[in-house]
Amino acid sequence: MLSSFYIYKLDLSSNELLKSTVLWDNLANKNQITPFSDLPTDLAKGIDKVQGFCAAIPKLNGKQLNYHSGEYTFLNYCIEEKKVKPAVLKRAILRMEQKALKELGLEFLSKERKKEIKELAKISELKRAVEDRVETLIVINKKDGWFAIGNGSETSCENILSTIRTIIGSFPVVRLSSPAVSTIFTDWVKSGTIPENIQINESCTLAYDVSSTVYKKQCVVSDDEVLKNIEQGKEVTSLPFTIGQLDSEFSRVSFSLNVNLKFSGLKYKVNKDDFNDKEYKDRISAEVFLFCAYLSDIFDFVQNKIINFEVSLDEFS
């Protein structure tokens, strides 16, 4: 469901309505996307972007946009854009400028006229432009006060947050972060001592600053070269983890995490034998529940093992 994502902390005490399904349903229903395919032809000609909420989990939503499962609410924010290739737009502008010069009998066009022609060319070419659709899943935990935005771009995530904030007013959120992430990662790799029920997988990313330039290198965690590089001042900036019951392939989840606490490569296995006797909708619902449980485990891992990381006083004795 999520390939890359960020997790944010939400202050539920600021507004009790944040815990309700009503607020989120009103938000989505009043701000649904109208796809280009549903817009009147005349209106669609001059528009290059539409956005809004669409069905979060179509297989389960029914007639509702959002999907609710216990303490979780799923939303889906969608952006459709018409993209005109630069070369195509350039040719269209050139044709229209040449036509204007001929009709007006001029050698040169004013800046104002060129600007008008550029806009007209863009509107004209939008009719044949390629439509690009991007959907971003948002998972809200209304009990513990956190949510995940399924987009690997921090800027895109902030734009979505800004849109929600504009619609509902106050929306006190902060992205999970810590200035000590690379220090913690480096210590785990160097010492080989990691928290219980956590496994560091095959590779890591090492980086160091030289004249404000960051050099990165992929290394196998178990290689002696990694320790040598750490001794030379390099720090671990990305690690792949597996957390959960490590001895059971159906009770653990794997992902990569970098210093910005950006998650990627989320993987886990579903035991199909547990769902064989279920109806289709019940099976999908059970898989969504499992997905939410793993997201909760990941949040707890970051919150407890990284953000609230405690240094043992024995290290300084």
Coordinates of C-alpha atoms in Angstrom, one line a residue, residues 8-194:
Y8 CA 3.9 12.6 11.4
K9 CA 2.9 13.2 15.0
L10 CA -0.6 14.7 15.4
D11 CA -1.6 16.6 18.5
L12 CA -5.0 15.2 19.2
S13 CA -5.5 17.3 22.3
S14 CA -5.8 20.5 20.2
N15 CA -9.1 19.4 18.6
E16 CA -11.3 16.5 19.8
L17 CA -12.8 16.3 16.3
L18 CA -9.5 15.0 15.0
K19 CA -10.4 11.7 16.7
S20 CA -13.8 11.4 14.9
T21 CA -14.6 9.9 11.5
V22 CA -17.0 12.8 10.8
L23 CA -14.3 15.4 10.4
W24 CA -12.3 13.3 7.9
D25 CA -15.4 12.2 6.0
N26 CA -16.6 15.8 5.6
L27 CA -13.1 16.8 4.5
A28 CA -13.0 14.2 1.8
N29 CA -16.6 14.6 0.6
K30 CA -16.5 18.4 0.3
N31 CA -13.1 18.3 -1.5
Q32 CA -13.5 15.4 -3.9
I33 CA -11.5 15.4 -7.1
T34 CA -13.3 16.0 -10.4
P35 CA -11.1 14.1 -12.9
F36 CA -10.4 15.6 -16.3
S37 CA -12.5 12.9 -17.8
D38 CA -15.6 14.3 -15.9
L39 CA -15.0 18.0 -16.7
P40 CA -17.0 19.8 -19.4
T41 CA -14.9 19.9 -22.6
D42 CA -14.8 23.7 -22.7
L43 CA -13.6 23.9 -19.1
A44 CA -11.1 21.1 -19.3
K45 CA -9.3 22.9 -22.2
G46 CA -7.7 25.6 -20.1
I47 CA -7.0 23.6 -16.9
D48 CA -3.7 21.8 -16.3
K49 CA -4.2 20.5 -12.8
V50 CA -7.1 19.2 -10.6
Q51 CA -6.8 17.8 -7.2
G52 CA -8.9 16.4 -4.3
F53 CA -9.8 13.3 -2.4
C54 CA -10.9 10.0 -4.0
A55 CA -11.7 6.5 -2.8
A56 CA -9.0 5.3 -0.4
I57 CA -9.6 1.5 -0.7
P58 CA -12.1 1.0 -3.6
K59 CA -12.4 -2.7 -2.8
L60 CA -13.8 -1.9 0.7
N61 CA -15.0 1.7 0.6
G62 CA -18.4 1.0 -1.0
K63 CA -20.0 4.4 -1.6
Q64 CA -17.7 6.1 0.9
L65 CA -14.5 7.9 0.0
N66 CA -12.6 7.1 3.2
Y67 CA -12.1 3.8 4.8
H68 CA -12.4 3.3 8.6
S69 CA -11.0 0.4 10.5
G70 CA -11.1 0.7 14.3
E71 CA -8.7 3.5 15.3
Y72 CA -7.5 4.0 11.7
T73 CA -8.9 6.1 8.9
F74 CA -7.6 5.9 5.3
L75 CA -7.8 8.9 2.9
N76 CA -6.5 9.1 -0.6
Y77 CA -5.4 12.4 -2.0
C78 CA -5.2 12.6 -5.8
I79 CA -3.6 15.0 -8.2
E80 CA -4.2 14.9 -12.0
E81 CA -2.0 17.0 -14.2
K82 CA -1.9 17.6 -17.9
K83 CA 1.7 17.8 -19.1
V84 CA 2.6 19.5 -22.3
K85 CA 6.0 18.4 -23.6
P86 CA 8.4 21.4 -23.8
A87 CA 9.3 20.7 -27.4
V88 CA 5.6 20.5 -28.4
L89 CA 4.8 23.8 -26.6
K90 CA 7.8 25.5 -28.1
R91 CA 6.7 24.5 -31.7
A92 CA 3.2 25.7 -31.0
I93 CA 4.4 29.1 -29.7
L94 CA 6.6 29.5 -32.8
R95 CA 3.7 28.8 -35.1
M96 CA 1.4 31.2 -33.4
E97 CA 4.1 33.9 -33.3
Q98 CA 4.8 33.6 -37.0
K99 CA 1.1 33.7 -37.7
A100 CA 0.7 36.9 -35.6
L101 CA 3.6 38.6 -37.3
K102 CA 2.2 37.8 -40.7
E103 CA -1.3 39.0 -39.8
L104 CA 0.0 42.2 -38.2
G105 CA 2.7 42.9 -40.8
L106 CA 5.3 43.4 -38.1
E107 CA 8.9 42.3 -37.7
F108 CA 8.8 42.0 -33.9
L109 CA 6.2 41.2 -31.3
S110 CA 5.9 43.1 -27.9
K111 CA 6.6 41.2 -24.7
E112 CA 2.9 41.5 -23.8
R113 CA 1.8 39.9 -27.1
K114 CA 4.4 37.1 -26.7
K115 CA 3.1 36.4 -23.2
E116 CA -0.5 36.2 -24.5
I117 CA 0.6 33.8 -27.3
K118 CA 2.4 31.6 -24.8
E119 CA -0.7 31.3 -22.7
L120 CA -2.9 30.6 -25.8
A121 CA -0.5 28.0 -27.0
K122 CA -0.5 26.3 -23.6
I123 CA -4.3 26.2 -23.6
S124 CA -4.4 24.9 -27.1
E125 CA -1.9 22.1 -26.5
L126 CA -3.6 21.1 -23.2
K127 CA -6.3 19.5 -25.2
R128 CA -3.8 16.9 -26.5
A129 CA -1.6 16.8 -23.3
V130 CA -0.7 13.7 -21.5
E131 CA -2.6 13.2 -18.3
D132 CA -0.7 12.1 -15.2
R133 CA -2.5 10.9 -12.1
V134 CA -0.8 10.5 -8.7
E135 CA -2.6 9.1 -5.7
T136 CA -1.2 9.5 -2.1
L137 CA -2.6 7.3 0.6
I138 CA -2.9 8.8 4.1
V139 CA -3.2 6.5 7.1
I140 CA -4.4 8.2 10.3
N141 CA -4.1 6.6 13.8
K142 CA -6.8 8.5 15.8
K143 CA -5.8 6.7 19.1
D144 CA -2.1 7.3 19.4
G145 CA -2.1 10.5 17.3
W146 CA 0.1 9.8 14.3
F147 CA -0.4 9.4 10.5
A148 CA 1.6 8.3 7.5
I149 CA 1.7 10.0 4.2
G150 CA 2.6 7.6 1.3
N151 CA 4.8 9.9 -0.7
G152 CA 8.6 9.8 -0.9
S153 CA 8.8 13.6 -1.5
E154 CA 8.8 15.7 1.7
T155 CA 7.7 18.7 -0.4
S156 CA 4.7 16.8 -1.7
C157 CA 3.8 15.7 1.8
E158 CA 4.0 19.3 3.1
N159 CA 1.8 20.5 0.2
I160 CA -0.9 17.9 1.2
L161 CA -0.7 19.0 4.8
S162 CA -1.0 22.6 3.8
T163 CA -4.1 21.8 1.8
I164 CA -5.7 20.0 4.8
R165 CA -4.7 22.8 7.1
T166 CA -6.3 25.4 4.8
I167 CA -9.6 23.4 4.8
I168 CA -10.0 22.5 8.5
G169 CA -8.0 25.4 10.1
S170 CA -5.7 24.3 12.9
F171 CA -3.8 21.1 12.1
P172 CA -0.9 20.8 14.5
V173 CA 1.4 18.2 13.0
V174 CA 5.2 17.6 13.1
R175 CA 7.2 15.1 11.1
L176 CA 9.1 12.5 13.1
S177 CA 12.7 13.6 13.2
S178 CA 15.8 13.4 15.3
P179 CA 19.3 15.0 14.9
A180 CA 20.9 11.9 16.3
V181 CA 19.7 9.3 13.7
S182 CA 23.0 8.9 11.9
T183 CA 24.8 8.7 15.3
I184 CA 22.4 6.0 16.5
F185 CA 22.7 4.0 13.2
T186 CA 26.5 4.3 13.3
D187 CA 26.7 3.1 16.9
W188 CA 24.4 0.1 16.1
V189 CA 26.6 -1.0 13.2
K190 CA 29.9 -0.3 15.0
S191 CA 29.0 -2.0 18.3
G192 CA 26.8 -4.8 16.8
T193 CA 24.5 -4.2 19.7
I194 CA 20.9 -3.5 18.6

